[in-house]
mmCIF file of C-alpha atoms in Angstrom:
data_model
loop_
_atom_site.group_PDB
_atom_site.id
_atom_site.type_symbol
_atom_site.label_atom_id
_atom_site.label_comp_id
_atom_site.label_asym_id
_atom_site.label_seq_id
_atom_site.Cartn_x
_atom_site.Cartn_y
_atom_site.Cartn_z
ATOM 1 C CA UNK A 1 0.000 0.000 0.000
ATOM 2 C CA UNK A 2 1.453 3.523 -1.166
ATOM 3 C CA UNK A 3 1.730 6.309 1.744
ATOM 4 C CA UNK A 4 3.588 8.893 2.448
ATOM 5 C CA UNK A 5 6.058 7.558 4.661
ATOM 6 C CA UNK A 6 6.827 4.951 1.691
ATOM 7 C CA UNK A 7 7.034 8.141 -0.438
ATOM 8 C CA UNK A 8 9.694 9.491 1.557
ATOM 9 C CA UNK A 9 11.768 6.705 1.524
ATOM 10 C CA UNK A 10 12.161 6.231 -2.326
ATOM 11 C CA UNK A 11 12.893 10.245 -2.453
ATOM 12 C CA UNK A 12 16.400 11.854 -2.616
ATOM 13 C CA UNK A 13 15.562 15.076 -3.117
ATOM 14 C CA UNK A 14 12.315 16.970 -2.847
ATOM 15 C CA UNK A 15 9.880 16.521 -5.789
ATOM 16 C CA UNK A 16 6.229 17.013 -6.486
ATOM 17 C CA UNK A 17 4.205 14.312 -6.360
ATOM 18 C CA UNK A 18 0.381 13.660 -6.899
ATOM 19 C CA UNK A 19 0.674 18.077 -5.384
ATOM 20 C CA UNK A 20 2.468 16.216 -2.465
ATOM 21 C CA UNK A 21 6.078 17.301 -2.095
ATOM 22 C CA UNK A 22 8.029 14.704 -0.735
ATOM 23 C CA UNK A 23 11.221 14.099 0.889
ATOM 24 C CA UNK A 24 13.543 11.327 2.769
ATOM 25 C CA UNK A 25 12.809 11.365 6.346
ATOM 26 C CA UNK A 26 16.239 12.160 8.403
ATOM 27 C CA UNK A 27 16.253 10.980 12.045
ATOM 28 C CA UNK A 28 15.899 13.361 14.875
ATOM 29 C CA UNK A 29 18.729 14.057 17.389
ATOM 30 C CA UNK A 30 18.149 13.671 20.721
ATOM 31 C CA UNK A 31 19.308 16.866 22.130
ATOM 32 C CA UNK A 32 16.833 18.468 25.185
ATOM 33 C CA UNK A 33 16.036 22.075 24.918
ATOM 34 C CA UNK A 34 16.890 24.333 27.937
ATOM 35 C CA UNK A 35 14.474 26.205 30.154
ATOM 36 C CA UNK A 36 14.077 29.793 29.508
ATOM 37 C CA UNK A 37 12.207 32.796 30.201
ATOM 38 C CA UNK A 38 9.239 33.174 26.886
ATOM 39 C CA UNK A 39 11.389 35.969 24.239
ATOM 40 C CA UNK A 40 8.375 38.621 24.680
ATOM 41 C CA UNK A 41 10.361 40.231 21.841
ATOM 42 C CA UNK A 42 9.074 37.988 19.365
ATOM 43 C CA UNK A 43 6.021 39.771 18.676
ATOM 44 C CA UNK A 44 5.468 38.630 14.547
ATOM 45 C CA UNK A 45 7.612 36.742 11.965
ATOM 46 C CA UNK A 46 6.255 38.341 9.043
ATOM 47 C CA UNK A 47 4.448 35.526 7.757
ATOM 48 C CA UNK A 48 1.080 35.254 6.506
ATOM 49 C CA UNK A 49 -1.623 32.696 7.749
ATOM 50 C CA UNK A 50 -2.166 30.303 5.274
ATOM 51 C CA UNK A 51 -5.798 30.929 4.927
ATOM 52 C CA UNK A 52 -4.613 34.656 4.186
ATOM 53 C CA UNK A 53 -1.681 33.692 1.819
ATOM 54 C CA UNK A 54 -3.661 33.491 -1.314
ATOM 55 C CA UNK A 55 -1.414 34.051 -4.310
ATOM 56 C CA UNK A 56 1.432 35.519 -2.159
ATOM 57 C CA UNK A 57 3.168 31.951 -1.411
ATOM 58 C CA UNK A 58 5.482 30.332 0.955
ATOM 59 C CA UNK A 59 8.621 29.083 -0.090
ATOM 60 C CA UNK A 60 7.651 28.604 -3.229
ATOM 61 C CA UNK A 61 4.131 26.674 -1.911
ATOM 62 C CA UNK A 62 1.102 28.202 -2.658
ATOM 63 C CA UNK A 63 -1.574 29.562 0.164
ATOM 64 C CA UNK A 64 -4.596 28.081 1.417
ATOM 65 C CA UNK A 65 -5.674 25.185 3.618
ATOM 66 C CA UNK A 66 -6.658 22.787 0.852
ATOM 67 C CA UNK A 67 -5.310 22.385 -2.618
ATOM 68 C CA UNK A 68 -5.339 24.699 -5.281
ATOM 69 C CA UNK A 69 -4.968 27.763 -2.903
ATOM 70 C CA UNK A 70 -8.748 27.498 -1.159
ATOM 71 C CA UNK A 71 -9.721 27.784 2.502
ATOM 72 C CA UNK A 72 -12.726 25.401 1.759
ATOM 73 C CA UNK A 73 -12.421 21.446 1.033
ATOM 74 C CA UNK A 74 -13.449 20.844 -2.877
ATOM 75 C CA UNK A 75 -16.987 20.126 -3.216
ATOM 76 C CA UNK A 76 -16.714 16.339 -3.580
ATOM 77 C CA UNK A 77 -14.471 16.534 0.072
ATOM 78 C CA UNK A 78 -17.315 17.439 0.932
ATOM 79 C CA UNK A 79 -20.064 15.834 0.223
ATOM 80 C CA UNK A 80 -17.826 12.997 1.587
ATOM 81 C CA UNK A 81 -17.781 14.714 4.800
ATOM 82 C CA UNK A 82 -21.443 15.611 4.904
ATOM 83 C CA UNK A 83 -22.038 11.960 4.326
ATOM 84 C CA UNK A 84 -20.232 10.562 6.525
ATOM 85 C CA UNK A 85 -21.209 12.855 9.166
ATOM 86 C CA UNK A 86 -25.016 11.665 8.527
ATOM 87 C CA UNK A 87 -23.445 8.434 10.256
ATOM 88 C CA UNK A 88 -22.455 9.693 13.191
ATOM 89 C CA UNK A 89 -25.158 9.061 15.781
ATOM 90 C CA UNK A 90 -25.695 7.806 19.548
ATOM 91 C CA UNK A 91 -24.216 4.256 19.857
ATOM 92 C CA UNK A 92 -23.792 1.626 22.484
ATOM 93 C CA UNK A 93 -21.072 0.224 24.125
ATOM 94 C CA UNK A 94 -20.588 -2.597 20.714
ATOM 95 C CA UNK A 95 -21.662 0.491 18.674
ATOM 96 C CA UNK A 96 -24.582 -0.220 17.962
ATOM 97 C CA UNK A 97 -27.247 2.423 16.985
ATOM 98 C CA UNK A 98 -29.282 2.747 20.321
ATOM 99 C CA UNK A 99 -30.942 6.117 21.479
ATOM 100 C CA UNK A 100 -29.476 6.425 24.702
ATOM 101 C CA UNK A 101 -25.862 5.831 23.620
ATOM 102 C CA UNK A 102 -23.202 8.044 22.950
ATOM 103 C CA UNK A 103 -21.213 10.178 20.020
ATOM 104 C CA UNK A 104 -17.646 10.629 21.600
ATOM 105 C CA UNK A 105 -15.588 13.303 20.434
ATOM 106 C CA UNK A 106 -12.046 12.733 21.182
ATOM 107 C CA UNK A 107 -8.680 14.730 21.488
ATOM 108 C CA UNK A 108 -5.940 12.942 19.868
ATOM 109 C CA UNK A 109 -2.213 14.946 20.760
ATOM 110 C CA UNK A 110 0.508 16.295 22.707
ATOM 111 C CA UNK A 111 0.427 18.562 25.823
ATOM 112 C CA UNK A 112 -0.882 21.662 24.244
ATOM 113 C CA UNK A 113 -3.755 19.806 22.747
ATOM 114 C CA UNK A 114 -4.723 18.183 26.662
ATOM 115 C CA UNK A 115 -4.424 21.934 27.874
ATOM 116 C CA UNK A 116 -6.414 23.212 25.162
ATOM 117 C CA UNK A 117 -9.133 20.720 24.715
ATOM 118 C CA UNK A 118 -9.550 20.090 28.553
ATOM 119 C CA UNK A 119 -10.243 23.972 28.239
ATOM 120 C CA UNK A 120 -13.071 23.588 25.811
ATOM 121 C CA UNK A 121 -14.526 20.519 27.511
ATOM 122 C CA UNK A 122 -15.298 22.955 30.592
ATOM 123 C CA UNK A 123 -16.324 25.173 28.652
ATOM 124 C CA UNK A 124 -18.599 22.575 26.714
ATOM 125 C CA UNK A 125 -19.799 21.408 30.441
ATOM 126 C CA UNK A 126 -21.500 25.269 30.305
ATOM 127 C CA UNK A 127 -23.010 25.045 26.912
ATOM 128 C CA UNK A 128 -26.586 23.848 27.827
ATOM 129 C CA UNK A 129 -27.615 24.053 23.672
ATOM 130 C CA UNK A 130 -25.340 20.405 22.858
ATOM 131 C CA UNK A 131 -26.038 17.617 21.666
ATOM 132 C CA UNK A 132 -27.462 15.270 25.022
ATOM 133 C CA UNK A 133 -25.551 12.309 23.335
ATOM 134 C CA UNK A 134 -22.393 14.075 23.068
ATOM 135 C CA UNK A 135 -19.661 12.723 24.930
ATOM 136 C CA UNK A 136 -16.237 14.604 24.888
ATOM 137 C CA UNK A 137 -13.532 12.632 25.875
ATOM 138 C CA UNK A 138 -9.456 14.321 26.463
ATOM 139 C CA UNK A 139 -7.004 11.730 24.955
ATOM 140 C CA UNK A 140 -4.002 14.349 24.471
ATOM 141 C CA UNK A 141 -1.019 13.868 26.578
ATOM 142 C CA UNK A 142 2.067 15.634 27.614
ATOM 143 C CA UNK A 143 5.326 14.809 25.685
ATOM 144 C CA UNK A 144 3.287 12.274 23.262
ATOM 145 C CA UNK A 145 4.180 13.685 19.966
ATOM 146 C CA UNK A 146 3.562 12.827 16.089
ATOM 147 C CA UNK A 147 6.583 10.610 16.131
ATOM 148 C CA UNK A 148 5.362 8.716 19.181
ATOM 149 C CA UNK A 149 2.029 7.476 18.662
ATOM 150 C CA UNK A 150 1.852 6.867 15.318
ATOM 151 C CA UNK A 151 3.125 3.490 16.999
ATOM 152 C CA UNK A 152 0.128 1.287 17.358
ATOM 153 C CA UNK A 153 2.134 -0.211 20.641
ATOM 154 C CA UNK A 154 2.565 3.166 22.202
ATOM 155 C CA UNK A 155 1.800 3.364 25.907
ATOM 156 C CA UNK A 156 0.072 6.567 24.347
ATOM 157 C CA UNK A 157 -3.176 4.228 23.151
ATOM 158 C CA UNK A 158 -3.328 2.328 26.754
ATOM 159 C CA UNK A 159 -4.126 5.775 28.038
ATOM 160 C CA UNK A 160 -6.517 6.844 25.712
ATOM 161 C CA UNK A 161 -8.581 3.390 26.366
ATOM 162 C CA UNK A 162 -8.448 4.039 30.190
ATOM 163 C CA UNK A 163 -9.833 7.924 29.953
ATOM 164 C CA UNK A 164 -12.630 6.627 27.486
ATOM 165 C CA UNK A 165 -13.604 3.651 30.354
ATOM 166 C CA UNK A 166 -13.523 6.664 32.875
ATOM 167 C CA UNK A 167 -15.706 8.395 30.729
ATOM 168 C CA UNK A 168 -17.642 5.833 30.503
ATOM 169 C CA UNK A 169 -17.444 4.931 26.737
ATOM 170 C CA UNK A 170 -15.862 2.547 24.739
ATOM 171 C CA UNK A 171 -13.581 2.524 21.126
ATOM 172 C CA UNK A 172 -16.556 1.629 19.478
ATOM 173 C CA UNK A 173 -18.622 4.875 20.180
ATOM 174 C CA UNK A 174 -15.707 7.140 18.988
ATOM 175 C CA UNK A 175 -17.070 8.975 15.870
ATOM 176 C CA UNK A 176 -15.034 12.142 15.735
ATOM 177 C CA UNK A 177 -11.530 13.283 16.529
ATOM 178 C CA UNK A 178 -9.841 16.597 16.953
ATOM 179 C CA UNK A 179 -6.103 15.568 15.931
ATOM 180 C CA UNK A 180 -3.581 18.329 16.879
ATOM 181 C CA UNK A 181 0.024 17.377 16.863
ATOM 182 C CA UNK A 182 4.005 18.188 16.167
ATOM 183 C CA UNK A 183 7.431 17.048 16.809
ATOM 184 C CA UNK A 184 9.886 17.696 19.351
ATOM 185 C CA UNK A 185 12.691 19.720 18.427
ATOM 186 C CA UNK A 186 11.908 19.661 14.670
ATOM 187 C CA UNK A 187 15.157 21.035 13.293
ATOM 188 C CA UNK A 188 17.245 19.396 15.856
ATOM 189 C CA UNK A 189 19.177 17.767 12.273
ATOM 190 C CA UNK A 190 20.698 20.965 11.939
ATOM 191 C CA UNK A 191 19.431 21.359 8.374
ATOM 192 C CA UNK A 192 18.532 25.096 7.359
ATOM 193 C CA UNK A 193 15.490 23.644 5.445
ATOM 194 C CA UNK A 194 12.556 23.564 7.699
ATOM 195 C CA UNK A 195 10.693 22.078 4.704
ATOM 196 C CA UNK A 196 11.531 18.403 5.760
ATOM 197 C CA UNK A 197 10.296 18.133 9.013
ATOM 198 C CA UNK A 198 6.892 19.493 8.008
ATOM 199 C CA UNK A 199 7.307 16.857 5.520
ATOM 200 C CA UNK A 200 8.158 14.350 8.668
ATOM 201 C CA UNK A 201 5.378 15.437 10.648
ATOM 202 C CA UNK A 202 2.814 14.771 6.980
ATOM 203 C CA UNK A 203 4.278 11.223 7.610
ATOM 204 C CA UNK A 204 3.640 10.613 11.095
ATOM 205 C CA UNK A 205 -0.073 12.333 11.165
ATOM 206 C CA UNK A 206 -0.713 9.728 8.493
ATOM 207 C CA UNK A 207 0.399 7.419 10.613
ATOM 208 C CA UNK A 208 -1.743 8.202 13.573
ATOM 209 C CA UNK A 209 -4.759 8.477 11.628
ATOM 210 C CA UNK A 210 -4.320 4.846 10.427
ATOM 211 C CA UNK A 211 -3.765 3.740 14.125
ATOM 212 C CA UNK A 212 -7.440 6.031 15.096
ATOM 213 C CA UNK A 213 -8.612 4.097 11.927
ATOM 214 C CA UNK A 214 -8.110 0.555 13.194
ATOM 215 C CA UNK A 215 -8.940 1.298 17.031
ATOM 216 C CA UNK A 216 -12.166 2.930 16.612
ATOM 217 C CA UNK A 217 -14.361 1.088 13.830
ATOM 218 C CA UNK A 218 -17.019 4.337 13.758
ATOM 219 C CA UNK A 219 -14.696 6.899 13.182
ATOM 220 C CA UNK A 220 -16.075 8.697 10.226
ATOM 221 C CA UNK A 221 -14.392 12.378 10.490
ATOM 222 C CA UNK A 222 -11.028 13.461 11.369
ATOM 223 C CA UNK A 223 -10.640 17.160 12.213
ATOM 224 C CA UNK A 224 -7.189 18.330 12.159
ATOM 225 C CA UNK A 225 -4.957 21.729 13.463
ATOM 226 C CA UNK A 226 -1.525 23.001 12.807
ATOM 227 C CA UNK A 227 0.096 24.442 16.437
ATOM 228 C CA UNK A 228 -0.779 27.879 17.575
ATOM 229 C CA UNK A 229 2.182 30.798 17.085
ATOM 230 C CA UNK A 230 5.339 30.531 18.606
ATOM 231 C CA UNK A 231 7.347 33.140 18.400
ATOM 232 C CA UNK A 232 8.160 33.416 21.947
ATOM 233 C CA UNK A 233 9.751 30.324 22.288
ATOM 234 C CA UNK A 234 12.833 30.697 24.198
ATOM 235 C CA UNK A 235 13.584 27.026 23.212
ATOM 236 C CA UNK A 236 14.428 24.434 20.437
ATOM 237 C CA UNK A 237 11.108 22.324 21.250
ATOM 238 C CA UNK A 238 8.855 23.711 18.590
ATOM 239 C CA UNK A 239 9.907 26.985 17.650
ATOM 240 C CA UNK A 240 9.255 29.072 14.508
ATOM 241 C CA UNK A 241 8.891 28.817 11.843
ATOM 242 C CA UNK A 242 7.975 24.467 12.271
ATOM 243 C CA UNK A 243 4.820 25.563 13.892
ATOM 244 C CA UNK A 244 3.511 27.562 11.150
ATOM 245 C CA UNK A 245 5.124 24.986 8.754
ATOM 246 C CA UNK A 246 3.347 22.276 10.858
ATOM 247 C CA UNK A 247 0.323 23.643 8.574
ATOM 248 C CA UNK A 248 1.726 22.647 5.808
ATOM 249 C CA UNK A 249 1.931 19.156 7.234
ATOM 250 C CA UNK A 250 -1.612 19.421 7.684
ATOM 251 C CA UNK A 251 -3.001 20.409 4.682
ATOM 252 C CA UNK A 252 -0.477 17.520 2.747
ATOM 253 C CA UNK A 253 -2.321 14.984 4.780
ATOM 254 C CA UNK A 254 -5.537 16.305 3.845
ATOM 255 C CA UNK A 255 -4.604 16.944 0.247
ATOM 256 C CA UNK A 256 -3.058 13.362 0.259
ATOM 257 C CA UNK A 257 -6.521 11.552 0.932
ATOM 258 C CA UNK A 258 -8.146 14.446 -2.002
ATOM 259 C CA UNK A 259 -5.750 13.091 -4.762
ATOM 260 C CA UNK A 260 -6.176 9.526 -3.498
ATOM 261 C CA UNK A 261 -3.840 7.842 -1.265
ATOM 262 C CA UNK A 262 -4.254 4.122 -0.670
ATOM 263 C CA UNK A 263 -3.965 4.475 2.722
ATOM 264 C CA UNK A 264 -6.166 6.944 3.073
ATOM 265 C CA UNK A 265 -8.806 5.801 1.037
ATOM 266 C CA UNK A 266 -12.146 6.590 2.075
ATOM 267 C CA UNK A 267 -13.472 3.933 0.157
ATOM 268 C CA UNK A 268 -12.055 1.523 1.711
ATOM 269 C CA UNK A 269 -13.218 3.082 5.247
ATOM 270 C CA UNK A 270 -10.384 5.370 6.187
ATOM 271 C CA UNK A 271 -11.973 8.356 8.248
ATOM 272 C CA UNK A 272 -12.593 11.635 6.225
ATOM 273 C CA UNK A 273 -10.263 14.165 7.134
ATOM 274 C CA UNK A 274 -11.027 18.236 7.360
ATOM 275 C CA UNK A 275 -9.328 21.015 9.285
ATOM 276 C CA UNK A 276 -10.629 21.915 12.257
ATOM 277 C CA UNK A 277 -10.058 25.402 13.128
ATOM 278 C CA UNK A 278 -6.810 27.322 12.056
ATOM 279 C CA UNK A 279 -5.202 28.605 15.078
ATOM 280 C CA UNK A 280 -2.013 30.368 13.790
ATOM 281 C CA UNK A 281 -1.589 34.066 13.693
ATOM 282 C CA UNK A 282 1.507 36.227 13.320
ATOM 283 C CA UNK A 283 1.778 37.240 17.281
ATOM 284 C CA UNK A 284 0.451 40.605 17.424
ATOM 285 C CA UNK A 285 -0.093 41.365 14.132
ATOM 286 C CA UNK A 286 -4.126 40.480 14.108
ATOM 287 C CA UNK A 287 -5.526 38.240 11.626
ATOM 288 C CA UNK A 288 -8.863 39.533 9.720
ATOM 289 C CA UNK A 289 -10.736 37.871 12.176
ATOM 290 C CA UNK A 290 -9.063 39.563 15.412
ATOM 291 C CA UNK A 291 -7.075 36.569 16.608
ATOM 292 C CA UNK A 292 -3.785 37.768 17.574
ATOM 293 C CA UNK A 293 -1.267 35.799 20.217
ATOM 294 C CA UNK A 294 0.370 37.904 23.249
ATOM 295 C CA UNK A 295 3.263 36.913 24.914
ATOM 296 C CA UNK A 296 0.803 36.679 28.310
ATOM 297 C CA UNK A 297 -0.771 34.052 26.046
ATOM 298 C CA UNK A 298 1.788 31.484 26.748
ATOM 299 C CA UNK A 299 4.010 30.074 29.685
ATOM 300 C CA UNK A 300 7.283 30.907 30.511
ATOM 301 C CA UNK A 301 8.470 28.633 27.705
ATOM 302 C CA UNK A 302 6.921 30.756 24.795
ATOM 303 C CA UNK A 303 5.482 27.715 23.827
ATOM 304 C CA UNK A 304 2.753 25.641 26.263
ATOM 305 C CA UNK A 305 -0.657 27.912 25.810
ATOM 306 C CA UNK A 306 -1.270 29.786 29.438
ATOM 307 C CA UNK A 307 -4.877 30.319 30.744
ATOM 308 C CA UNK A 308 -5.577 32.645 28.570
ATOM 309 C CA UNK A 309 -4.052 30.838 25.605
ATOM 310 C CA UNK A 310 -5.868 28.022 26.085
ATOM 311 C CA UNK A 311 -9.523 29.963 26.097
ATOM 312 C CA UNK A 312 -8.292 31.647 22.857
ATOM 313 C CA UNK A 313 -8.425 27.861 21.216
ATOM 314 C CA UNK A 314 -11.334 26.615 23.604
ATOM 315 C CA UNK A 315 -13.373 29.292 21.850
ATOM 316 C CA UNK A 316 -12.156 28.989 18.207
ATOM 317 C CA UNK A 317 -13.112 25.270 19.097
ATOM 318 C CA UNK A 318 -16.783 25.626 20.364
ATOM 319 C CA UNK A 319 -17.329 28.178 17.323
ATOM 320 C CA UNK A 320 -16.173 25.983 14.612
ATOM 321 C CA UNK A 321 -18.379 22.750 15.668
ATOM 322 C CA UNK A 322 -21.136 24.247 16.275
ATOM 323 C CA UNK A 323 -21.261 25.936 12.620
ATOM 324 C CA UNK A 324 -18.984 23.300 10.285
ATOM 325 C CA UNK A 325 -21.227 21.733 8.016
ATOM 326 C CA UNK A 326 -19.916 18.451 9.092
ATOM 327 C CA UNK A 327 -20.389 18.979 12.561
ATOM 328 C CA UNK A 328 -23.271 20.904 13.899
ATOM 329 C CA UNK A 329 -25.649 18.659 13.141
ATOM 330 C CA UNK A 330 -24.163 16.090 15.548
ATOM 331 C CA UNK A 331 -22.695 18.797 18.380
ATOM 332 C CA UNK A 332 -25.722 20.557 18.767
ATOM 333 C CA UNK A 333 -28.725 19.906 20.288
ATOM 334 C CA UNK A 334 -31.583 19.673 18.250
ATOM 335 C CA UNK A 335 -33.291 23.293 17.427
ATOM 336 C CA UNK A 336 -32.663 26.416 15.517
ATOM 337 C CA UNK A 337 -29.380 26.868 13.665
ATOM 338 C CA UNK A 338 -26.414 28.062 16.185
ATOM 339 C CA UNK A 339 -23.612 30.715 15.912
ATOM 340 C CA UNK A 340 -20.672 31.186 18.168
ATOM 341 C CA UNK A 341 -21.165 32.444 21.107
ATOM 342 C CA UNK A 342 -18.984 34.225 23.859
ATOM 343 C CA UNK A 343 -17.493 31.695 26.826
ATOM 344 C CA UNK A 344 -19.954 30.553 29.643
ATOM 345 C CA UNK A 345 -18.714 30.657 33.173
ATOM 346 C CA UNK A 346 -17.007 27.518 34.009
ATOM 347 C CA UNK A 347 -19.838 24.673 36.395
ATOM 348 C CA UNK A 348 -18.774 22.595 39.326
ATOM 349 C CA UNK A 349 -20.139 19.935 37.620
ATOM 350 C CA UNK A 350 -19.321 18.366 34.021
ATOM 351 C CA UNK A 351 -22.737 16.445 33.346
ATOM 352 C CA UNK A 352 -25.340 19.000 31.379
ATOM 353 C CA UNK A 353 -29.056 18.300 31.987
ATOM 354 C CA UNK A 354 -31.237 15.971 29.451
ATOM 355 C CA UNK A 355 -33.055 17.390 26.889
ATOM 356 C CA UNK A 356 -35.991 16.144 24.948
ATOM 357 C CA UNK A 357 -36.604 15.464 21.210
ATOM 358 C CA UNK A 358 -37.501 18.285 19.033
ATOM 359 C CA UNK A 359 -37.415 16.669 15.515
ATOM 360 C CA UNK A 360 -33.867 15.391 14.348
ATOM 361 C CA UNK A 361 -32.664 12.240 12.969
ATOM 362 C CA UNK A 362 -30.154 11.570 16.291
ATOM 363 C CA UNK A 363 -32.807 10.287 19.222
ATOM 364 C CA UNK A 364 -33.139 11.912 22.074
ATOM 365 C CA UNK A 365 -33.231 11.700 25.348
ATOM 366 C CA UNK A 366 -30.014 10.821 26.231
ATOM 367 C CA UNK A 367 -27.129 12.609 28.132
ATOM 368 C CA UNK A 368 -23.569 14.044 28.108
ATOM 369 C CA UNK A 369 -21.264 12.665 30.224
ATOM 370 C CA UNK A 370 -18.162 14.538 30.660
ATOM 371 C CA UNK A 371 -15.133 11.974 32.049
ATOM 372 C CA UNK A 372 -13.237 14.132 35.383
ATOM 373 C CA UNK A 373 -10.998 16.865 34.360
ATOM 374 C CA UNK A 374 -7.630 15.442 34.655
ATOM 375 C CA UNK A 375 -4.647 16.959 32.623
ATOM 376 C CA UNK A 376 -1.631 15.332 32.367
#
């Protein structure tokens, strides 16, 4: 079967293939970055979003999330997407379509996805207008990158399997995944082309969504994000410019399933994969929708999201599935058509109050369960 990672291998040099451009994978040193104060100088690299690039370019790459320079997924992505989404519905624990089971939506990632997405579960736990069956689980964990669980024997999966039991789910109710992940000290090769570790990273998120493929026999979407900015990082863990590049890496894997990569092969019941929100802005310098990233947004390692970091992606979170076409119909509960809306306070409690039926194709009543807050 042809993937990327066998791709890689039989290149020398970079070249384009099937709008895919590929190179050999070079293995990553083992050198650990040192501790420092976040560079609050770092206020903007100069680069341009890629759902702002347009025509401008990147290295010679065009703009846009998907191919051919758009921010939307070609119509017949989508359709996929929309179809597949009409399959997600409440499950039990074999996955089997029963009216009081469960959708879960699960984190897949490293330790800024657990902060972030442990952030938008609370703030999911306020949101009274989901979906009853909705069941958001936190699989991200701290130092588990790209490179690391795209082993199917990773300690990484273990976890995952004992938050879902906490939560009171099992694989076979996981419909949905928000994937977010990168690679520790991405340019520790030396190499003054960043290109190839984006390409790495392509590799490895292909990886892990064939792992999420075999584990969880629902899964029918895949929503992926690059990493937010970093250009306070005061160290070589994930600095600029491999989390903007990790983008890139994104919208490869995506494109890679478009032009039609065995591996990825909806047909043959790989998940459909989308971008989930876009979270990267140029630091200060505000993107047309407002988002811009403040050193006070991030730890004292320019790099882990602080608390106000994390609400920044909670909130980009909530607003995207409650309007994506592939997703609303599934997050939210049934009723009138939903827009974003500003944070709710946070509740002591994580279980939201059953709701009756009002005339949609998921049954109702069921509830949420929310697993314990635990970030690790």
């Amino acid at each position: 079967m042809v993937t990327l990672e066998a791709a890689f291998a039989r290149m020398a040099r970079p070249v384009a293939v099937g709008g895919l451009l590929l190179l050999v994978a070079a293995g990553l040193g083992a050198v650990s970055p040192i501790a420092r104060a976040a560079d609050c100088s770092g206020t903007e690299t100069g680069m341009t979003p890629l759902d702002a690039l347009g025509t401008e370019g990147y290295k010679g790459l065009p703009g846009g999330l998907y191919p051919g320079g758009q921010d939307q997924p070609p119509r017949s992505h989508a359709r996929l997407a929309e179809t597949r989404a009409g399959r997600i519905l409440p499950r039990d624990a074999s996955g089997a379509p029963d009216p009081s089971g469960a959708v879960v939506l699960l984190s897949i990632g490293m330790s800024n996805t657990t902060q972030e997405f442990s952030t938008f579960r609370r703030l999911a736990a306020g949101d009274p207008r989901l979906h009853p069956a909705l069941s958001i689980v936190d699989g991200a964990q701290g130092g588990q990158t790209a490179a690391d669980i795209r082993d199917p024997a990773a300690r990484f999966w273990e976890v995952v399997d004992q938050r879902l039991s906490a939560a009171g789910n099992t694989a076979a109710q996981v419909q949905a995944i928000w994937l977010k992940s990168a690679n520790r000290q991405p340019g520790a090769d030396g190499n003054p082309d960043t290109l190839p570790a984006a390409r790495r990273l392509a590799a490895d998120l292909e990886a892990v969504v064939g792992v999420a493929g075999q584990r969880y026999p629902n899964l029918q979407l895949i929503f992926l994000s690059s990493r937010i900015y970093a250009g306070y990082a005061s160290s070589s863990l994930n600095p600029e410019p491999y989390a903007y590049e990790s983008g890139l890496a994104v919208r490869w894997l995506i494109e890679a399933q478009i032009d039609g990569t065995p591996a990825l092969d909806p047909a043959a019941g790989a998940p459909i994969l989308l971008w989930g929100p876009y979270l990267w802005a140029d630091g200060l310098r505000p993107r047309a929708d407002g988002l811009q990233w403040a050193c006070e947004d991030f730890q004292a390692d320019g790099t882990h999201p602080s608390d106000s970091g994390r609400a920044k992606v909670a909130e980009l979170l909530m607003a995207f599935f409650k309007t994506d076409a592939a997703s609303h119909g599934w997050f939210m509960a049934p009723g009138p058509t939903a827009s974003p809306t500003p944070p709710t306070a946070e509740p002591s409690a994580t279980r939201l109050p059953t709701r009756g039926p009002v005339g949609t194709p998921i049954p109702a009543p069921v509830h949420l369960y929310l697993p314990r807050l635990v970030d690790r």
